[in-house]
PDB file of C-alpha atoms and ligand atoms in Angstrom:
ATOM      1  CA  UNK A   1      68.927 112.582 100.980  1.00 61.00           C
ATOM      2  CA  UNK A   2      72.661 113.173 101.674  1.00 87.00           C
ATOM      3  CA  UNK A   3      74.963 110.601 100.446  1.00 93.00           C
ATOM      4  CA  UNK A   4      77.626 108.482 102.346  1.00 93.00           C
ATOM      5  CA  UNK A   5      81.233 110.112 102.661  1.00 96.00           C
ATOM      6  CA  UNK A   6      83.248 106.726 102.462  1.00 96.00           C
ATOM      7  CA  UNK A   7      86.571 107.382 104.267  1.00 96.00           C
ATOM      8  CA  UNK A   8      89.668 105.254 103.642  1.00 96.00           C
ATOM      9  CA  UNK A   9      92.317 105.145 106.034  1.00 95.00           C
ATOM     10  CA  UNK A  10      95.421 102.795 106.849  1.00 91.00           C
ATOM     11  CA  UNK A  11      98.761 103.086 106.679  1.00 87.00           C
ATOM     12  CA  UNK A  12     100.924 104.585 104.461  1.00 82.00           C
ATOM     13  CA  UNK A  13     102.269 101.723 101.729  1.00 84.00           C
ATOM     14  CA  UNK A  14      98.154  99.657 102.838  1.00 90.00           C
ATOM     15  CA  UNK A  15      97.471 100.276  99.702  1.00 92.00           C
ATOM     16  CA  UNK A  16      94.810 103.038  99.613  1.00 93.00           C
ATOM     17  CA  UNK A  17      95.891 104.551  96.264  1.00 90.00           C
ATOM     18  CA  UNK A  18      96.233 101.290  94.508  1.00 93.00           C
ATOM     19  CA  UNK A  19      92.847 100.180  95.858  1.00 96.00           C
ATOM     20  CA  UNK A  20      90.763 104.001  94.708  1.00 94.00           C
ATOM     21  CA  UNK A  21      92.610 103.517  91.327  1.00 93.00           C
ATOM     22  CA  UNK A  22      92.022  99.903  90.677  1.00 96.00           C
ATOM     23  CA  UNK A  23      87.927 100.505  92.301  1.00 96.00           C
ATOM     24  CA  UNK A  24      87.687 103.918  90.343  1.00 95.00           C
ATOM     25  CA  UNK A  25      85.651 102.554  86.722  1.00 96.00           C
ATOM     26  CA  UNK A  26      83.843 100.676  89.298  1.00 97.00           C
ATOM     27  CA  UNK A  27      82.852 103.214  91.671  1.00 96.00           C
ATOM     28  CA  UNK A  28      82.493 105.210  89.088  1.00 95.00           C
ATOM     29  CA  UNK A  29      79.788 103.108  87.665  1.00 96.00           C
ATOM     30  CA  UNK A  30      78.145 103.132  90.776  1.00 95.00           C
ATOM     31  CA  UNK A  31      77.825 107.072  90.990  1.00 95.00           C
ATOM     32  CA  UNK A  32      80.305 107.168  93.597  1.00 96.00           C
ATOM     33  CA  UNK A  33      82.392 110.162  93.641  1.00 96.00           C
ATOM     34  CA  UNK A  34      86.771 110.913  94.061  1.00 95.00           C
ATOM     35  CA  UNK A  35      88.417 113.892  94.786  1.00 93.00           C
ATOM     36  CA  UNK A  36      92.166 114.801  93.661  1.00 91.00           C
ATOM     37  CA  UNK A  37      93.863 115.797  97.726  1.00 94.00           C
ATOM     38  CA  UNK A  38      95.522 118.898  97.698  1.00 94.00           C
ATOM     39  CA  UNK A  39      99.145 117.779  99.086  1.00 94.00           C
ATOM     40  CA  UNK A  40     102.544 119.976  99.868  1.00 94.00           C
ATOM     41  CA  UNK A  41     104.536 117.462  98.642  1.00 83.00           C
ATOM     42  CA  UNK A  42     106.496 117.893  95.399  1.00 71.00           C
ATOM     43  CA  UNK A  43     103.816 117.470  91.793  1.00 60.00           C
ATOM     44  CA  UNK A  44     107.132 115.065  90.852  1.00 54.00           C
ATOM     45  CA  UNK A  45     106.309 112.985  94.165  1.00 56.00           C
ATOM     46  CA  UNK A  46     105.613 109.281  92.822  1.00 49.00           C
ATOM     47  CA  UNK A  47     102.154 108.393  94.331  1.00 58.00           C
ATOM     48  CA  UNK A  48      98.484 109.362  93.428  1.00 62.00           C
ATOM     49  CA  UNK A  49      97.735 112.291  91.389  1.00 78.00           C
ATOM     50  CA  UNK A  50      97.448 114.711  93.980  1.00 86.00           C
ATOM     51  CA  UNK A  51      97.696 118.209  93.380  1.00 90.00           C
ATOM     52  CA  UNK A  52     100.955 119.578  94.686  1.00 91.00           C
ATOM     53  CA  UNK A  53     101.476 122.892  96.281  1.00 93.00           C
ATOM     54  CA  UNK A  54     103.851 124.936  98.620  1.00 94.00           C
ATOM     55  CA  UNK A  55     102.789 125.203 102.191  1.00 96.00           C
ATOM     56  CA  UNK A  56     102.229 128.696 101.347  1.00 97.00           C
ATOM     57  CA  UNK A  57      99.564 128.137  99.122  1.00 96.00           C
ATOM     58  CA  UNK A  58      98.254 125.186 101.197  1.00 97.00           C
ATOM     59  CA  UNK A  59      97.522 127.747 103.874  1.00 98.00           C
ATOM     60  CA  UNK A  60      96.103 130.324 101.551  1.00 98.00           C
ATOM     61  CA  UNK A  61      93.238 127.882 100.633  1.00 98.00           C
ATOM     62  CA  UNK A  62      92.730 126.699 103.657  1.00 97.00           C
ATOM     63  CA  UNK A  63      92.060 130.333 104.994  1.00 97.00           C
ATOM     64  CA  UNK A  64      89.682 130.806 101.686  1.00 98.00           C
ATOM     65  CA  UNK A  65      88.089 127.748 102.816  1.00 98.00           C
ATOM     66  CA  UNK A  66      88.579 125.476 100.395  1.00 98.00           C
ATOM     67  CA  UNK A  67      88.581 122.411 102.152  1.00 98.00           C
ATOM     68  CA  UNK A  68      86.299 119.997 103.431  1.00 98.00           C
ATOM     69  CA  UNK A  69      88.744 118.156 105.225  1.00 98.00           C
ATOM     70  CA  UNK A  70      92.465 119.074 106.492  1.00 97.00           C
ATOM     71  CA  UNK A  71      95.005 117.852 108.491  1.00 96.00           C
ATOM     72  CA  UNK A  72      98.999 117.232 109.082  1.00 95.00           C
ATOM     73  CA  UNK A  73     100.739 114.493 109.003  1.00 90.00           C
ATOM     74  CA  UNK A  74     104.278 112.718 107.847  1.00 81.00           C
ATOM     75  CA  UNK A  75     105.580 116.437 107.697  1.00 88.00           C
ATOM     76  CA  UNK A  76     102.776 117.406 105.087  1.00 92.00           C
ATOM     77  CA  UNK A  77      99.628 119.005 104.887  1.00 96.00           C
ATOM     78  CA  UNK A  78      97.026 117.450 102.882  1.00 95.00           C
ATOM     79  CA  UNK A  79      93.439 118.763 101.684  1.00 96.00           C
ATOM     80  CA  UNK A  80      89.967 117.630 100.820  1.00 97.00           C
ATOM     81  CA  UNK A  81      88.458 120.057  98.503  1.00 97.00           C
ATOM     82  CA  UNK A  82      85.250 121.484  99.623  1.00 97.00           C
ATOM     83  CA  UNK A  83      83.550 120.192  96.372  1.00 97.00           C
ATOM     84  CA  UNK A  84      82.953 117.051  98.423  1.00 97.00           C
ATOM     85  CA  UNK A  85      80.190 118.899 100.265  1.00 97.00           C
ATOM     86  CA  UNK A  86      78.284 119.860  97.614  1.00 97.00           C
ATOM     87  CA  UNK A  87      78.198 116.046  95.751  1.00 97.00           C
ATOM     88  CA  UNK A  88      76.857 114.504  99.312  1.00 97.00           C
ATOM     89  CA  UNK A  89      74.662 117.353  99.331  1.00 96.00           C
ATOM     90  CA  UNK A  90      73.443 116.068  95.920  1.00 96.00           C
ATOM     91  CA  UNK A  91      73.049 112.798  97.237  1.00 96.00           C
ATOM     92  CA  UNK A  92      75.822 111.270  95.790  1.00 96.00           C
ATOM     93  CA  UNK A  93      78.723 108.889  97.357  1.00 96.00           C
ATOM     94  CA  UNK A  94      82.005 110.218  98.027  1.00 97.00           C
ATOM     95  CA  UNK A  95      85.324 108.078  98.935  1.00 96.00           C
ATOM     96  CA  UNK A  96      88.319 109.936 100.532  1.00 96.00           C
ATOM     97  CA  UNK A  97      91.408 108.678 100.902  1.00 95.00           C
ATOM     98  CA  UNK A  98      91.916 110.078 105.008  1.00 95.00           C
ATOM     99  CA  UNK A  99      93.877 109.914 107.482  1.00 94.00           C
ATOM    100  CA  UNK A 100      93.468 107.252 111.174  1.00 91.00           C
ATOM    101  CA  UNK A 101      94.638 110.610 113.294  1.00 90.00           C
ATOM    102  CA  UNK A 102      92.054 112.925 111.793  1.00 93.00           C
ATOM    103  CA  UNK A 103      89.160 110.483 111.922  1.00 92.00           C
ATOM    104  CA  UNK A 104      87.943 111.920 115.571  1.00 90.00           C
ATOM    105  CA  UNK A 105      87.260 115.419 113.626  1.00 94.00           C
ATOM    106  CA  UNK A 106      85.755 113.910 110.573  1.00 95.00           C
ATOM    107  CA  UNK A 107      83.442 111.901 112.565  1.00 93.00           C
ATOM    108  CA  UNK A 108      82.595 114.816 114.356  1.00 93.00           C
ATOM    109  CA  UNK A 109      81.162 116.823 110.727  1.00 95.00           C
ATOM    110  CA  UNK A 110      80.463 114.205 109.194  1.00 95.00           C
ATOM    111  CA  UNK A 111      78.710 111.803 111.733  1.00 91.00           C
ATOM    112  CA  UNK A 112      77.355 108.760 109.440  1.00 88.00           C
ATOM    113  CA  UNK A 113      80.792 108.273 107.250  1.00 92.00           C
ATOM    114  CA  UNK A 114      81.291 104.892 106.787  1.00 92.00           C
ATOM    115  CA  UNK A 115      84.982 103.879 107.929  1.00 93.00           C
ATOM    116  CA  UNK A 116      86.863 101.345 105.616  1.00 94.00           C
ATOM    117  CA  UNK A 117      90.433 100.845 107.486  1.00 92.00           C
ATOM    118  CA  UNK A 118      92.896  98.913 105.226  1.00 94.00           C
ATOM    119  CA  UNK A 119      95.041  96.591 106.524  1.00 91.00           C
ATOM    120  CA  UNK A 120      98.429  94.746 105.637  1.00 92.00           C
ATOM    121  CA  UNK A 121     101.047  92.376 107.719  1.00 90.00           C
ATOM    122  CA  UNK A 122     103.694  95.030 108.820  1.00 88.00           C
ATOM    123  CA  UNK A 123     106.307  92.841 107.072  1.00 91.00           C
ATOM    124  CA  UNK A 124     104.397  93.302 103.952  1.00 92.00           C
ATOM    125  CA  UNK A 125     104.387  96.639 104.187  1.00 92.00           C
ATOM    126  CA  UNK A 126     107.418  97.202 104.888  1.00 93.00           C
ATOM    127  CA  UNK A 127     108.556  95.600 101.534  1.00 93.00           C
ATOM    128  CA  UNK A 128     105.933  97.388  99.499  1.00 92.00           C
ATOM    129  CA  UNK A 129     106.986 100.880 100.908  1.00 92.00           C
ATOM    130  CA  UNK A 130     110.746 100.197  99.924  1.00 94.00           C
ATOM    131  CA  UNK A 131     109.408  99.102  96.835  1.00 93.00           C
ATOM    132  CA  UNK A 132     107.795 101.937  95.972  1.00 89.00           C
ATOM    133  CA  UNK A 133     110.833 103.812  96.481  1.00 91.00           C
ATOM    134  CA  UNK A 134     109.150 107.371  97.630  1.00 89.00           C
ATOM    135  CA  UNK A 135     109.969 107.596 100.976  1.00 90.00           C
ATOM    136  CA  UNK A 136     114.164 107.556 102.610  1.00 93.00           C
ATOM    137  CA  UNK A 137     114.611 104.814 105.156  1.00 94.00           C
ATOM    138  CA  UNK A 138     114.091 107.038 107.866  1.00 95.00           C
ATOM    139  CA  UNK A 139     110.845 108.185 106.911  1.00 92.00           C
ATOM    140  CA  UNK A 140     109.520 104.133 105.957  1.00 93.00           C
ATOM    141  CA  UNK A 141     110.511 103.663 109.618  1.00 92.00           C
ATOM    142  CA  UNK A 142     108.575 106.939 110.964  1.00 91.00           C
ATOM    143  CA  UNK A 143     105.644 105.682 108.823  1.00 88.00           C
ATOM    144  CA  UNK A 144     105.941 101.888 110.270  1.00 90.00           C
ATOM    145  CA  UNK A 145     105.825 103.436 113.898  1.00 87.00           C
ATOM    146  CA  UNK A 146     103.209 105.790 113.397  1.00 84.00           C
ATOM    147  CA  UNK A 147     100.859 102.075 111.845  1.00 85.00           C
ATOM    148  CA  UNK A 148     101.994 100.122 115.307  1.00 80.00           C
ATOM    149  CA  UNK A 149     100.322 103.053 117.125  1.00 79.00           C
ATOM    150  CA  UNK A 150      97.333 103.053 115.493  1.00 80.00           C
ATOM    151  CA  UNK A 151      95.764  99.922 113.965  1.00 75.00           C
ATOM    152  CA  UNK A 152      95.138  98.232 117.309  1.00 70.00           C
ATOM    153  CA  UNK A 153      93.396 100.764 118.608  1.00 74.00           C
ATOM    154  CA  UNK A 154      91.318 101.748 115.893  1.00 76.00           C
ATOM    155  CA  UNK A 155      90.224  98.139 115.628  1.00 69.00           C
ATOM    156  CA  UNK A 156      89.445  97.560 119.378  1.00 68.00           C
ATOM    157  CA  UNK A 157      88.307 101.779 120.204  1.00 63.00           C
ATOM    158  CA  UNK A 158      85.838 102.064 116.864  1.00 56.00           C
ATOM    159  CA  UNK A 159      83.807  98.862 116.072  1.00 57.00           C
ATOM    160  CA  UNK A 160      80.922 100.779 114.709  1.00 63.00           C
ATOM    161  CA  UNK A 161      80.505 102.003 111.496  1.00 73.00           C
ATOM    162  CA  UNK A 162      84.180 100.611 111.056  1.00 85.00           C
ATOM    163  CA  UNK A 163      85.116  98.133 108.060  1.00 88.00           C
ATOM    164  CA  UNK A 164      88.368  96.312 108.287  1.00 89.00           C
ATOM    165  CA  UNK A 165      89.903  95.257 104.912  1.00 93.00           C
ATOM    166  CA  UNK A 166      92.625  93.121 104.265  1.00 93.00           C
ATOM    167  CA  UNK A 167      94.849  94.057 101.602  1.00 95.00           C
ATOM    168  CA  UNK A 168      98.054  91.313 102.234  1.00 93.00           C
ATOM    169  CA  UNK A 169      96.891  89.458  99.360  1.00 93.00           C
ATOM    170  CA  UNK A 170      95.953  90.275  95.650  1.00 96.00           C
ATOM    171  CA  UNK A 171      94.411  93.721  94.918  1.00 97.00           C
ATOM    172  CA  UNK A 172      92.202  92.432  93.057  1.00 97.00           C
ATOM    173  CA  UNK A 173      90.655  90.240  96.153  1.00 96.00           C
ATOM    174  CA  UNK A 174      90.496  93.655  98.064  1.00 96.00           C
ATOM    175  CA  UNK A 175      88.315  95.796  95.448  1.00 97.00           C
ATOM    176  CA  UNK A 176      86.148  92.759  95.315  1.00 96.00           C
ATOM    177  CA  UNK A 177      85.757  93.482  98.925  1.00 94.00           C
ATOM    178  CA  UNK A 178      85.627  97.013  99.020  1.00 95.00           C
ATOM    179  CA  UNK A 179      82.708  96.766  95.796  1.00 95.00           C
ATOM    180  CA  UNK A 180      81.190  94.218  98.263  1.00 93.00           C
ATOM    181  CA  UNK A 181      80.725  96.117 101.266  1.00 90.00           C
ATOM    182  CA  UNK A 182      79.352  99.578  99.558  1.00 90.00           C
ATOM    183  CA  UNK A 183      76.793  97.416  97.908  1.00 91.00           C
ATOM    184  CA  UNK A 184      75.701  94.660 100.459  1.00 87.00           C
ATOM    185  CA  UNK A 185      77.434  95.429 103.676  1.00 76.00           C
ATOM    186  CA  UNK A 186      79.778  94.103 105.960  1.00 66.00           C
ATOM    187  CA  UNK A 187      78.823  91.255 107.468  1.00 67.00           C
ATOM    188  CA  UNK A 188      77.889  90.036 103.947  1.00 68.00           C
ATOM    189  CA  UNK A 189      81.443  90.190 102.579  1.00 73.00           C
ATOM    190  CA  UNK A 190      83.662  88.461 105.788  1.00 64.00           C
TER     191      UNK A 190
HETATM  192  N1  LIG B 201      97.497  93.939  97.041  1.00 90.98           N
HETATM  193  C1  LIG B 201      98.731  94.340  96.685  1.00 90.98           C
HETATM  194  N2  LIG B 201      99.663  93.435  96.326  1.00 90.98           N
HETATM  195  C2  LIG B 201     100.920  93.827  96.004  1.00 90.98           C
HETATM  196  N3  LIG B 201     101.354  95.096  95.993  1.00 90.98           N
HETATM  197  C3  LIG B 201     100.480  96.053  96.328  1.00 90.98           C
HETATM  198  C4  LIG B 201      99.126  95.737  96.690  1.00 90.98           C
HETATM  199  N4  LIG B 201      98.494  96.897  96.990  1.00 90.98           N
HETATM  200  C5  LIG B 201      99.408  97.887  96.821  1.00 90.98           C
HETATM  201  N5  LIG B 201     100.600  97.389  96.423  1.00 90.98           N
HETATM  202  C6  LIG B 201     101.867  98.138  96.198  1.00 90.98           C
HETATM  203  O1  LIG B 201     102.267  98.667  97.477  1.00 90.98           O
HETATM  204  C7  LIG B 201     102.848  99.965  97.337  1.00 90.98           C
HETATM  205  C8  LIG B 201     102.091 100.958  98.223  1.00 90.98           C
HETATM  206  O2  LIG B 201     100.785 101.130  97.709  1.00 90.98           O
HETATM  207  P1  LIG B 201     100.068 102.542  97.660  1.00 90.98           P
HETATM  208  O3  LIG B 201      98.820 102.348  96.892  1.00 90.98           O
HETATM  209  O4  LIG B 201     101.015 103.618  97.228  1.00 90.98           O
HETATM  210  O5  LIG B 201      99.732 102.721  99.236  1.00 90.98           O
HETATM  211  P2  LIG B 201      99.148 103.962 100.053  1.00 90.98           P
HETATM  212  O6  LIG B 201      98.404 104.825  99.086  1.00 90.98           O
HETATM  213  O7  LIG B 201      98.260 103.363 101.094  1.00 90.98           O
HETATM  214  O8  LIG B 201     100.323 104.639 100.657  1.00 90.98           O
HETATM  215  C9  LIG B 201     102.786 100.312  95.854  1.00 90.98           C
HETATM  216  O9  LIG B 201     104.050 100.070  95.269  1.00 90.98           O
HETATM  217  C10 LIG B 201     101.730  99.358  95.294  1.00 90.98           C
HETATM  218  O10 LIG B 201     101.974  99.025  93.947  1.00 90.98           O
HETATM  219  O1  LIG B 202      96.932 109.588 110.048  1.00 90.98           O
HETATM  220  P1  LIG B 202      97.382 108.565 109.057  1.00 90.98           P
HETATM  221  O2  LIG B 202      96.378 107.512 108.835  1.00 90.98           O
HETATM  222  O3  LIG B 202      98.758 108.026 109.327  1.00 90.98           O
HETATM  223  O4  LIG B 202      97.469 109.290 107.645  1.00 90.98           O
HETATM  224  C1  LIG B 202      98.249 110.408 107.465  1.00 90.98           C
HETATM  225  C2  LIG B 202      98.432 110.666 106.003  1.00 90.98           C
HETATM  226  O5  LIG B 202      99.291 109.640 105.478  1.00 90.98           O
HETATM  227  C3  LIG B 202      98.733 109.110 104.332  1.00 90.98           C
HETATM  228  O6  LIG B 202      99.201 109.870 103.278  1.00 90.98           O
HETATM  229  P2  LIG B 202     100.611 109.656 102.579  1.00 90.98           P
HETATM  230  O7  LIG B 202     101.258 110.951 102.290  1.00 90.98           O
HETATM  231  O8  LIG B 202     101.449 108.682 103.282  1.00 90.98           O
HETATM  232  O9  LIG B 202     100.153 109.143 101.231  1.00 90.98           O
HETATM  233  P3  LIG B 202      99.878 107.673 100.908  1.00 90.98           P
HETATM  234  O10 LIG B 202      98.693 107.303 101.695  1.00 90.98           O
HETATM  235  O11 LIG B 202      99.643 107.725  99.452  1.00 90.98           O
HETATM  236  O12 LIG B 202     101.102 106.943 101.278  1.00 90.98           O
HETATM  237  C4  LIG B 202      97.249 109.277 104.532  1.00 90.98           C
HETATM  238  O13 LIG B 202      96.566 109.255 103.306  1.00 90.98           O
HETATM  239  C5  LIG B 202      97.102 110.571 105.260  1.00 90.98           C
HETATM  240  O14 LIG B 202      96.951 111.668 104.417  1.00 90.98           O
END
């Protein structure tokens, strides 16, 4: 049986990285497979270890096929290396970390993901992305824009299949959360 591609999406600053690195030795335990994104953003770039290439190479791979998953956004391209495919063909659980304006197209190839959307007060994240200091002013307020756009909508347009969690508070509440809802569901964990 295939296993479940767990995509997590939510703004830039949500918290996604913090949440796959603090969940890893527990997913881990559980079987439950990450993948290093293939990003054209500098390898000095403070953030996740992603793997960092020139958008020259980016679109080499892509035309080898490489990736599972691609898209554009923030003025980078970012991949999803194809080895996804063959661990959910293995049965195995994968989490991505993916993006709310490419989640159309994922659903489309990969119809049963489960969706966990990551959320934080826009104040919130406002402080955490200056205080992660990667992004210039201009591009924090791009990246607050581009969350008003979107979090309503995905809330309200994609009910099913969607899991909203909460990340204002502690990190360690949310991977409680997140550990929750891959092993009991949902509606278990509110
Ligand atoms: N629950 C939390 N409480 C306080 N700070 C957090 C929390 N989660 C993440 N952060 C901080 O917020 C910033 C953005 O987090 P990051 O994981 O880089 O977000 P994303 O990957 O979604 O862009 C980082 O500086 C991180 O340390
Ligand atoms: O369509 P969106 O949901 O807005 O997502 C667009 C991209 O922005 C985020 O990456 P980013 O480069 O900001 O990295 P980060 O998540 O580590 O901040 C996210 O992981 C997506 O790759």
């Amino acid at each position: 049986m295939a296993g479940r591609l767990i995509y997590l999406i939510g703004p830039s600053g949500s918290g996604k990285d913090s949440l796959l690195d603090a969940a890893r030795p527990h997913l881990v335990e559980r079987g439950c497979h990450m993948v290093r994104r293939v990003i054209t953003r500098s390898a000095e770039a403070v953030g996740e270890a992603a793997q960092g290439v020139s958008p020259e190479q980016f679109a080499a791979m892509d035309a080898q096929g490489a990736f599972a998953l691609s898209w554009q956004a923030n003025g980078l391209s970012y991949g999803i290396p194809r080895e996804i495919d063959d661990w959910l063909a293995a049965g195995d659980d994968v989490l991505v970390n993916g993006s709310r304006a490419h989640l159309a197209q994922t659903r489309k190839r990969y119809p049963t993901l489960l969706v966990l959307l990551l959320t934080v007060d826009q104040a919130v994240l406002l402080q955490r992305l200056i205080a992660r200091g990667r992004e210039s002013p201009a591009d924090i307020e791009e990246r607050l824009a581009r969350n008003a756009r979107f979090t309503a909508a995905l809330i309200t347009g994609n009910g099913a299949g969607l899991f909203v969690l909460d990340n204002s508070g502690p990190l360690e509440h949310t991977v409680a959360r997140l550990l929750c809802c891959l092993d009991h569901g949902h509606s278990v964990c509110a």
